[in-house]
PDB file of C-alpha atoms in Angstrom:
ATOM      1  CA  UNK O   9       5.177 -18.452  23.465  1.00 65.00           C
ATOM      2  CA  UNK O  10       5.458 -19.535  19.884  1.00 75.00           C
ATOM      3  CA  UNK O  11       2.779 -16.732  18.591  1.00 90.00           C
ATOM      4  CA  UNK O  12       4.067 -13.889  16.726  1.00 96.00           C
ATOM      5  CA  UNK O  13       1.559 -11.142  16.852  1.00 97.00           C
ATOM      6  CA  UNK O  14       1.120  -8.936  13.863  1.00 97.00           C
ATOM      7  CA  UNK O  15      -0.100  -5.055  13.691  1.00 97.00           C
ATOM      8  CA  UNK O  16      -2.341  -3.561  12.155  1.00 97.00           C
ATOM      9  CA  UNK O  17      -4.654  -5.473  10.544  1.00 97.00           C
ATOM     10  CA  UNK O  18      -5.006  -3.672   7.593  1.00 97.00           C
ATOM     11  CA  UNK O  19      -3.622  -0.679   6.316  1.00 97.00           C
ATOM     12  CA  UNK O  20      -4.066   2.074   3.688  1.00 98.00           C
ATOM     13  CA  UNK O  21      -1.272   4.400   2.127  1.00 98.00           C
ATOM     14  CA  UNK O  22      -1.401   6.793  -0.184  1.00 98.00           C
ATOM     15  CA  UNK O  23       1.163   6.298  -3.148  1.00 97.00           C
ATOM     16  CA  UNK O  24       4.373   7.353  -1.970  1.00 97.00           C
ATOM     17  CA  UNK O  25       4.199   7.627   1.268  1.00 97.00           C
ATOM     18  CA  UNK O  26       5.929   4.942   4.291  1.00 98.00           C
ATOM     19  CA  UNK O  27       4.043   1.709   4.985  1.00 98.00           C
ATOM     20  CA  UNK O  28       5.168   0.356   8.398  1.00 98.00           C
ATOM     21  CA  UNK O  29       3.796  -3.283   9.720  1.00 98.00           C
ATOM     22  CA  UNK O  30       4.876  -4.760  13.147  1.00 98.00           C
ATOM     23  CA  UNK O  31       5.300  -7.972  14.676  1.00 98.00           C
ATOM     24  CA  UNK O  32       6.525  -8.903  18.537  1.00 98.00           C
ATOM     25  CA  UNK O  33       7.480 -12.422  19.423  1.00 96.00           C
ATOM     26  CA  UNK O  34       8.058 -14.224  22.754  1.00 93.00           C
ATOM     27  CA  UNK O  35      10.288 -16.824  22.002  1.00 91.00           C
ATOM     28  CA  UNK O  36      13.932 -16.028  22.185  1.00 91.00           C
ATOM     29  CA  UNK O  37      15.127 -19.172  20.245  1.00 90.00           C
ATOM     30  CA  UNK O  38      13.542 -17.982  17.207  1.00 92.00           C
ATOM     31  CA  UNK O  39      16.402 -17.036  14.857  1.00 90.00           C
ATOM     32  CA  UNK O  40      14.932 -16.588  11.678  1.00 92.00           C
ATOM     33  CA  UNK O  41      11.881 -13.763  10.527  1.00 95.00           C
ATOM     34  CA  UNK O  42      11.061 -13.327   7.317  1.00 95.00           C
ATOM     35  CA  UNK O  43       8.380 -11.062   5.399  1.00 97.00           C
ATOM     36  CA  UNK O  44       6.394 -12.513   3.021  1.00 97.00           C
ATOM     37  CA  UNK O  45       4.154 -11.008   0.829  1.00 97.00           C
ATOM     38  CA  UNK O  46       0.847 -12.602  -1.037  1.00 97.00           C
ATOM     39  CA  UNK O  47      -1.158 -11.399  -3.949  1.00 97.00           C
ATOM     40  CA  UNK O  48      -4.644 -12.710  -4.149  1.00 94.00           C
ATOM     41  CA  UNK O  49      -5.381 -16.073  -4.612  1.00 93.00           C
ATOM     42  CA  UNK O  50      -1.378 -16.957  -5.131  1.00 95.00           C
ATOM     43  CA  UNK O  51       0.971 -18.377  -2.906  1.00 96.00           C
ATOM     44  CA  UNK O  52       3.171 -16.626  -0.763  1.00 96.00           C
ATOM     45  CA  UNK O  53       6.887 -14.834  -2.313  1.00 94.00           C
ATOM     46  CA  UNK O  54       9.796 -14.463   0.527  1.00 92.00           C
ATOM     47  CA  UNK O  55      10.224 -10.974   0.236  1.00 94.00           C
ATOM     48  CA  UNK O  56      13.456 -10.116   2.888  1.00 94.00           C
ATOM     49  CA  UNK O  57      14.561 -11.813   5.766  1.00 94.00           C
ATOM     50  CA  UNK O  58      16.636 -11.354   8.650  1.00 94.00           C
ATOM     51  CA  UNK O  59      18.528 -12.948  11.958  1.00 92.00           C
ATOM     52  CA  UNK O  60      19.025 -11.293  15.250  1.00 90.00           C
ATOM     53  CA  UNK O  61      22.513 -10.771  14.514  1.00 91.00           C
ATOM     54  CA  UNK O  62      21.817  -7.117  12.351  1.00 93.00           C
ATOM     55  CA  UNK O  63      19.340  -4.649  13.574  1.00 95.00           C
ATOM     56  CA  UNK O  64      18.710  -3.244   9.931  1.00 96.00           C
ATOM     57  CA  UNK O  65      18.595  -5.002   6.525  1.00 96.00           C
ATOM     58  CA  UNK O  66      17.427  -3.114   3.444  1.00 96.00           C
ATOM     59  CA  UNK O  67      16.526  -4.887  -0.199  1.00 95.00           C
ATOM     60  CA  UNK O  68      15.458  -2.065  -2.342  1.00 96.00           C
ATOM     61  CA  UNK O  69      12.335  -0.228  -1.026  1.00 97.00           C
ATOM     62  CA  UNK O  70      12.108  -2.540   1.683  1.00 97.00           C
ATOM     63  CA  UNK O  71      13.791  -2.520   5.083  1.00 97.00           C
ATOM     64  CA  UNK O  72      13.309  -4.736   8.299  1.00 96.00           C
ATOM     65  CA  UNK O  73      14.039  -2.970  11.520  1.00 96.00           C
ATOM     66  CA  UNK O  74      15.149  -5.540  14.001  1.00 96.00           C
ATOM     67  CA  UNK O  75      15.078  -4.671  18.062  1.00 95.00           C
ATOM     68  CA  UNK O  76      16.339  -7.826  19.676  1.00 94.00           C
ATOM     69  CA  UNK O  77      15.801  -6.558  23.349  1.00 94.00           C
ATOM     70  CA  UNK O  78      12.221  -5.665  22.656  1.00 96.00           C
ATOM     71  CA  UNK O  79      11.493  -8.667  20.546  1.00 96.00           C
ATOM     72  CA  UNK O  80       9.914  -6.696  17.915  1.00 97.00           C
ATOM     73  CA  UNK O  81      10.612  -6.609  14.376  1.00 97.00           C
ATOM     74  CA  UNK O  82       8.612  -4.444  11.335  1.00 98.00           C
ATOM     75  CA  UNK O  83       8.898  -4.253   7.566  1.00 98.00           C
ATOM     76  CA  UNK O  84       9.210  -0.682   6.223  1.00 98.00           C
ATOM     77  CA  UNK O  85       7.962  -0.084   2.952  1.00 98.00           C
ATOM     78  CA  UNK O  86       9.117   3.407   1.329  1.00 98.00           C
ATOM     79  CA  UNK O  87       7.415   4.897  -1.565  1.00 98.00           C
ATOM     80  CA  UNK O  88       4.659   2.896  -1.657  1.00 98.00           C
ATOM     81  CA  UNK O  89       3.242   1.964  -4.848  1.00 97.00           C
ATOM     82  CA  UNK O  90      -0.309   0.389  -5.652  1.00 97.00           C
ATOM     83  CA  UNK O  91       1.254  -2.681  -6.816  1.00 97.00           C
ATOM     84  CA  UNK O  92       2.876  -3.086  -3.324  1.00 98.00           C
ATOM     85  CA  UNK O  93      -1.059  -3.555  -2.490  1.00 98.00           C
ATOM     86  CA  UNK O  94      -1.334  -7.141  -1.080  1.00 98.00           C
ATOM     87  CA  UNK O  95      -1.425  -8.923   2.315  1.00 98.00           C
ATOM     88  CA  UNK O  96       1.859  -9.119   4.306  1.00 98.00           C
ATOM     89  CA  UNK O  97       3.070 -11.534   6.497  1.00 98.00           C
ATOM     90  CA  UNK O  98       5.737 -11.737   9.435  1.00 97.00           C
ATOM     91  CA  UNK O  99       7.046 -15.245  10.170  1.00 96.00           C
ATOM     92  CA  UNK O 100       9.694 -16.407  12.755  1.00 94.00           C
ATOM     93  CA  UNK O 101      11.388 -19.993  13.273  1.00 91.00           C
ATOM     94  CA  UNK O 102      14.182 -21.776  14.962  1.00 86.00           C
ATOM     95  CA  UNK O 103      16.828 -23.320  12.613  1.00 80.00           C
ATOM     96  CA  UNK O 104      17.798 -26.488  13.024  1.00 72.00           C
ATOM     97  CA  UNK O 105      15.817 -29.571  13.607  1.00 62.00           C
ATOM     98  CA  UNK O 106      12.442 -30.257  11.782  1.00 65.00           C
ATOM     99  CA  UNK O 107      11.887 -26.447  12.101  1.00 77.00           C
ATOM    100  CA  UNK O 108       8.774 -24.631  10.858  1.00 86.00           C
ATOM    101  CA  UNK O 109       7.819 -21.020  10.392  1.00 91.00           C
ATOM    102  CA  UNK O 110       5.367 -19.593  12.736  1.00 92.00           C
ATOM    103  CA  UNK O 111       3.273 -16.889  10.827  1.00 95.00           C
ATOM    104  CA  UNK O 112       1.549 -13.212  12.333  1.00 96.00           C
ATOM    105  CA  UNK O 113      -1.845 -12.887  11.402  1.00 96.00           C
ATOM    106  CA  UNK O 114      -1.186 -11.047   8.394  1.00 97.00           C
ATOM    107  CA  UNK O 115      -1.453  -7.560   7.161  1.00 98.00           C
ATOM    108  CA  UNK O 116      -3.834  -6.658   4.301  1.00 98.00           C
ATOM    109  CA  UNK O 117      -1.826  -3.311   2.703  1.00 98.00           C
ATOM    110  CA  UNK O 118      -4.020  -0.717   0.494  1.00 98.00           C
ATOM    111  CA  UNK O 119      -1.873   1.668  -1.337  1.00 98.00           C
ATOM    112  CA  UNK O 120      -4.021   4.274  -3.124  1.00 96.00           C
ATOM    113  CA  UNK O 121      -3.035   6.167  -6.076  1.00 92.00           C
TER     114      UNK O 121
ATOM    115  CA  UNK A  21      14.958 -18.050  -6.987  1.00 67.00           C
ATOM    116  CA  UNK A  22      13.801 -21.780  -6.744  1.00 85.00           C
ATOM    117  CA  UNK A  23      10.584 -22.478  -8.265  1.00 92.00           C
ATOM    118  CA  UNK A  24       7.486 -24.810  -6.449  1.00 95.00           C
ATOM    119  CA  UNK A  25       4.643 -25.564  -8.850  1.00 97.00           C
ATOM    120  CA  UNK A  26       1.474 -27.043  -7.623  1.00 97.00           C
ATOM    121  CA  UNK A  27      -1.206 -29.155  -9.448  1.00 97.00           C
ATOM    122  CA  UNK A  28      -4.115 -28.374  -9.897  1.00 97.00           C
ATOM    123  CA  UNK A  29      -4.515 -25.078  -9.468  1.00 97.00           C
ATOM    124  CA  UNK A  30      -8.058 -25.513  -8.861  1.00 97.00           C
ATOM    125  CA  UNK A  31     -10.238 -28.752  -8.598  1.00 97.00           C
ATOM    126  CA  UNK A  32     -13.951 -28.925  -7.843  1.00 97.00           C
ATOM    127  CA  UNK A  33     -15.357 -32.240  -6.605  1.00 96.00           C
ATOM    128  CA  UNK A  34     -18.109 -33.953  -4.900  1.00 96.00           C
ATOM    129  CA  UNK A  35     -18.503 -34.778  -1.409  1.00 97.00           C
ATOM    130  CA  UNK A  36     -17.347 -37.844  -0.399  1.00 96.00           C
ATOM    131  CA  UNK A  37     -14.900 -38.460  -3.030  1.00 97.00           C
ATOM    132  CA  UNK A  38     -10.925 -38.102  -2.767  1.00 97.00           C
ATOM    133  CA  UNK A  39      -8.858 -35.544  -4.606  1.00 97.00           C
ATOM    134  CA  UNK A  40      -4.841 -35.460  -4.732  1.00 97.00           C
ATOM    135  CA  UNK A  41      -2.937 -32.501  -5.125  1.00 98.00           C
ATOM    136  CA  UNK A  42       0.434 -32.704  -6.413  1.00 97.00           C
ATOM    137  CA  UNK A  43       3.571 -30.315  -5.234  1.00 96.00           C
ATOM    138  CA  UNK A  44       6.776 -30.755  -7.088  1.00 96.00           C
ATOM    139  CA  UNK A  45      10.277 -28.030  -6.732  1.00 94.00           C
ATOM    140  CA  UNK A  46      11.143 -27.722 -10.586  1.00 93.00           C
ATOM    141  CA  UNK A  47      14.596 -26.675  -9.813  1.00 89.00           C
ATOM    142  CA  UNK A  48      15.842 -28.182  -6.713  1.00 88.00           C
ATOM    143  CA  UNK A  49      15.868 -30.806  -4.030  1.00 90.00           C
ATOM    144  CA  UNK A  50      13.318 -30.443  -1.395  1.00 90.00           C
ATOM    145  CA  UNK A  51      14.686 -32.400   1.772  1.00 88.00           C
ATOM    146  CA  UNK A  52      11.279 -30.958   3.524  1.00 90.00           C
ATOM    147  CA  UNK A  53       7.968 -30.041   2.156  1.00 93.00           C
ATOM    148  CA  UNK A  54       5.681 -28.146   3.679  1.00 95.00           C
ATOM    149  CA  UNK A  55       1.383 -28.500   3.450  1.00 97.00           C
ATOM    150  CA  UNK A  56      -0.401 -25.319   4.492  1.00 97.00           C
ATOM    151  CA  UNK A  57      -4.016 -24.977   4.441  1.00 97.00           C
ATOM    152  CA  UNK A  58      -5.673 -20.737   4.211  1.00 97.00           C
ATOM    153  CA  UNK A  59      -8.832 -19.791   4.657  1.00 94.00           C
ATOM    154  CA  UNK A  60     -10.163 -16.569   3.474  1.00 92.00           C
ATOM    155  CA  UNK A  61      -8.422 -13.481   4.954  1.00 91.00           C
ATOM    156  CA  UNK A  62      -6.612 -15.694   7.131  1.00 94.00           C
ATOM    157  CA  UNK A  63      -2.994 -16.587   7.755  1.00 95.00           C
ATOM    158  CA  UNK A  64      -1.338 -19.862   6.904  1.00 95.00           C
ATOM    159  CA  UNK A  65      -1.907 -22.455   9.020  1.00 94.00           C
ATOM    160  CA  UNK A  66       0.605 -25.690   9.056  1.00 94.00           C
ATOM    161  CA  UNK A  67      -1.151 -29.055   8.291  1.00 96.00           C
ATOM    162  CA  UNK A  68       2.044 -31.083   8.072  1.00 95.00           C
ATOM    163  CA  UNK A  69       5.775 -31.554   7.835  1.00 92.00           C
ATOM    164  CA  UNK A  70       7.427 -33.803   5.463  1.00 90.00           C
ATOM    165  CA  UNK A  71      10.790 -35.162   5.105  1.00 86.00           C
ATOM    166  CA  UNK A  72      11.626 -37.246   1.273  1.00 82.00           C
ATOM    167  CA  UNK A  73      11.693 -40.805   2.497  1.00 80.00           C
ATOM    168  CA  UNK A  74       9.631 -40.498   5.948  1.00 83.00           C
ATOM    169  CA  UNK A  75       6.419 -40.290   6.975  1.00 87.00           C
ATOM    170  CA  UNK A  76       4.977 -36.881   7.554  1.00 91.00           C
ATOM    171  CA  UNK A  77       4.950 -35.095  11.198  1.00 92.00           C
ATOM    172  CA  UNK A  78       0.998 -33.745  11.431  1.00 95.00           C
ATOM    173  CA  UNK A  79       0.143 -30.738  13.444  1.00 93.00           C
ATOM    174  CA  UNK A  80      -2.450 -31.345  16.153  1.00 93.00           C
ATOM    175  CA  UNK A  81      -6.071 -31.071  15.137  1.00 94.00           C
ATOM    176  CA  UNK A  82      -4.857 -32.434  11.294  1.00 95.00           C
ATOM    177  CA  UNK A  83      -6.442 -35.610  10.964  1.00 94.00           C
ATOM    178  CA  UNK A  84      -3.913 -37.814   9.085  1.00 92.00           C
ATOM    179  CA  UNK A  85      -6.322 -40.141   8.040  1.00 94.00           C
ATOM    180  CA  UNK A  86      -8.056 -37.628   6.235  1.00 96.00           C
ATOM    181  CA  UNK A  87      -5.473 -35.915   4.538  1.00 97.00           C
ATOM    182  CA  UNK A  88      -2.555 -38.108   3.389  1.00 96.00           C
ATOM    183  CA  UNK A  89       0.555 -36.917   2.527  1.00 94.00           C
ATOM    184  CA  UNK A  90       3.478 -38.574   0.803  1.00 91.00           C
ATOM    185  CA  UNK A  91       6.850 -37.559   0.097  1.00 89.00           C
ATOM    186  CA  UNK A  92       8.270 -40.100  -2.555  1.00 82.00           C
ATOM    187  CA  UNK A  93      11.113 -38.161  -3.590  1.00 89.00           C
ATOM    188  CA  UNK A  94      13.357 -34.899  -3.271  1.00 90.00           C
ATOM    189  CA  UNK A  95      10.888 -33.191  -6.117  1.00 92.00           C
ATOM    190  CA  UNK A  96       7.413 -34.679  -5.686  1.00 93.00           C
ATOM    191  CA  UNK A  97       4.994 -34.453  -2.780  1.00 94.00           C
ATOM    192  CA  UNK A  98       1.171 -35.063  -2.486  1.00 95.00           C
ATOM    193  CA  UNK A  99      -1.369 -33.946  -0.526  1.00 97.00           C
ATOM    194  CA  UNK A 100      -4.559 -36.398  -0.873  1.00 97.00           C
ATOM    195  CA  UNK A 101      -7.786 -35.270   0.623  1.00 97.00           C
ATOM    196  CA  UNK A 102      -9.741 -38.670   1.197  1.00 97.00           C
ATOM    197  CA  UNK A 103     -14.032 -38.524   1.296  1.00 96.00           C
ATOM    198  CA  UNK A 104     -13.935 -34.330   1.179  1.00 96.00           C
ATOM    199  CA  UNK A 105     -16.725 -32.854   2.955  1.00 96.00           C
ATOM    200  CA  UNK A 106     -17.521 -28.983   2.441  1.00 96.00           C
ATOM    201  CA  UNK A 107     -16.117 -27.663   5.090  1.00 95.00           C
ATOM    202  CA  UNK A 108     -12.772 -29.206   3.862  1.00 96.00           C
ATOM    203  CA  UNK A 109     -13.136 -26.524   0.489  1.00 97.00           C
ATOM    204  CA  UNK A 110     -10.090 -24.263   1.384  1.00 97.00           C
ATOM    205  CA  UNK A 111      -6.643 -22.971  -0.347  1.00 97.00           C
ATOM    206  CA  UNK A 112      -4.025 -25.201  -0.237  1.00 98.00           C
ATOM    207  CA  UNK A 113      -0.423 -24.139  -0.325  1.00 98.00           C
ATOM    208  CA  UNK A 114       2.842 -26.232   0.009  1.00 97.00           C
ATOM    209  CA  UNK A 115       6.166 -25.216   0.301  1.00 95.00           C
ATOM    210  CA  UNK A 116       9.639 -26.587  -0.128  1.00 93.00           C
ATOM    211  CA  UNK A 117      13.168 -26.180   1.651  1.00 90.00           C
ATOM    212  CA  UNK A 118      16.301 -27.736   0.606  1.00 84.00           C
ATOM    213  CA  UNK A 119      17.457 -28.582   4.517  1.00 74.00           C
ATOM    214  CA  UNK A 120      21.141 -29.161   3.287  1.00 75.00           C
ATOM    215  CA  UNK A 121      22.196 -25.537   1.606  1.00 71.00           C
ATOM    216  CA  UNK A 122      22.860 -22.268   3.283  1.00 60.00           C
ATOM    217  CA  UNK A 123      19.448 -21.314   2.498  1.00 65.00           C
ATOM    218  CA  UNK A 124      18.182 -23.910   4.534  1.00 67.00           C
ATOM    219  CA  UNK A 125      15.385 -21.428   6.497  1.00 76.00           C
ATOM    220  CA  UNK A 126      14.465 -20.465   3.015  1.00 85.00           C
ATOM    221  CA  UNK A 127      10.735 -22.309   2.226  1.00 89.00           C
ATOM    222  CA  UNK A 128       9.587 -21.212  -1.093  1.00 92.00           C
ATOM    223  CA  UNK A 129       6.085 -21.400  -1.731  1.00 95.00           C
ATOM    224  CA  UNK A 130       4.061 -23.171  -4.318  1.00 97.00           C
ATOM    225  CA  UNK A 131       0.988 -21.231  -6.051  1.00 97.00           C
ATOM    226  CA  UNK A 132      -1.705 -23.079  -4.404  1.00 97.00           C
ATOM    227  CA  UNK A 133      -4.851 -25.051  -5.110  1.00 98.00           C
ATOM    228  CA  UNK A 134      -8.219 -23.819  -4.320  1.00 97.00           C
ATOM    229  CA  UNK A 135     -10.354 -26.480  -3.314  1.00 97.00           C
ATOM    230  CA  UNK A 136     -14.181 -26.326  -3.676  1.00 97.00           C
ATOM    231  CA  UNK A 137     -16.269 -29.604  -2.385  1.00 97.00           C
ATOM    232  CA  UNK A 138     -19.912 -29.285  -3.437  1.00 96.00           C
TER     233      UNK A 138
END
C-alpha cells in the first residue's frame, strides 16, 4: 500500500512533441506528489508538485494532472526539448510526522532532435 | 531555491576501511535530513531519517552499525560508511527539509557522492 507504481519505463519523444509519465498510488493518506527530475550522475531537482486539493497545476511546460478518485497522477511535458532528456521521478508522502517520500520506479525520458 | 551541497563528490577507497560523507544546507535550517542510497538505473531508496539533535530512524534492511549517521546541527549531517566492502560502492544522495516552514514537504536534494570500494 505504500508503493507508487510508475509507467513507462522509458520513453522516447521527438523534439516538440507531448511527453506523458504516470504514476497510481494506493494509499489515500498520501497528500503530497511531487515530480522530480535527475540528470546523470546528479542529485535529484523538485521540479512541480501538487496536493489532492487541485486536479491541474501547470509551471511552465510542465503540468501535473491529478485524478483523486482513480489515484493516479502524471506529469505532462509539452514541447519537449532534448535537454528535458533525463530520468523522471513520481514521489508521494503523508505530511506530518517524521514523513518520507515514497518514490515510482523512475522514468528514463529520450527526447530526440 | 535552498541549496544542499554534499562532500565529496566522489571518494574511492579500499575495502575494509571507513569513509564519511558530509551533507550540509548552505542556506537554511534542516530540521530533517534525509540519506538515500541509488544504484544504477534505479530509483532512490531511503537508508535513514534524521532529525538535528536525535538519533537517526533506519529503514529496515539498513544496518546502522554499518552506516552511521549523525545529525549535529540544523546545517551539517554525515553519513559514515564503516569497513566498506564492494558491494557497498553505490551513489549516495541526501536531502534536507526545513520541518517548520510552509514548505515543509519540500526535501531538496544534495548532488551526491559516488562511492567506489576496490
Amino acid at each position: 500500500q505504500q508503493q507508487v507504481k510508475q509507467s513507462p519505463q522509458s520513453l522516447i519523444v521527438q523534439k516538440g512533441g507531448i511527453s506523458i509519465i504516470n504514476c497510481a498510488y494506493e494509499n489515500t493518506a498520501f497528500d503530497y506528489f511531487p515530480w522530480y527530475q535527475q540528470f546523470p550522475g546528479k542529485g535529484p531537482a523538485l521540479l512541480i508538485a501538487i496536493r489532492p486539493d487541485v486536479s491541474e497545476k501547470k509551471e511552465g511546460r510542465f503540468t501535473i494532472s491529478f485524478n483523486k478518485s482513480a489515484k493516479q497522477f502524471s506529469l505532462h511535458i509539452m514541447d519537449s526539448q532534448p535537454g528535458d532528456s533525463a530520468t523522471y521521478f513520481c514521489a508521494a508522502e503523508i505530511s506530518g510526522g517524521y514523513n518520507k517520500l515514497i518514490f515510482g520506479a523512475g522514468t528514463r525520458l529520450a527526447v530526440h532532435p | 531555491g535552498a541549496v544542499v551541497s554534499q562532500h565529496p563528490s566522489w571518494v574511492i577507497c579500499k575495502s575494509g576501511t571507513s569513509v564519511k560523507i558530509e551533507c550540509r544546507s548552505l542556506d537554511f535550517q534542516a530540521t530533517t535530513m534525509f540519506w538515500y542510497r541509488q544504484f544504477p538505473k534505479q530509483s532512490l531508496m531511503l537508508m535513514a531519517t534524521s532529525n538535528e539533535g536525535s538519533k537517526a530512524t533506519y529503514e529496515q534492511g539498513v544496518e546502522k552499525d554499518k552506516f552511521l549517521i549523525n545529525h549535529a546541527s540544523l546545517t551539517l549531517s554525515t553519513l559514515t560508511v564503516t569497513s566498506a566492502h564492494p558491494e557497498d560502492s553505490s551513489f549516495y544522495i541526501c536531502s534536507a527539509r526545513d520541518s517548520r516552514t510552509r514548505y515543509m514537504n519540500e526535501q531538496f536534494f544534495g548532488p551526491g557522492t559516488r562511492l567506489t570500494v576496490l
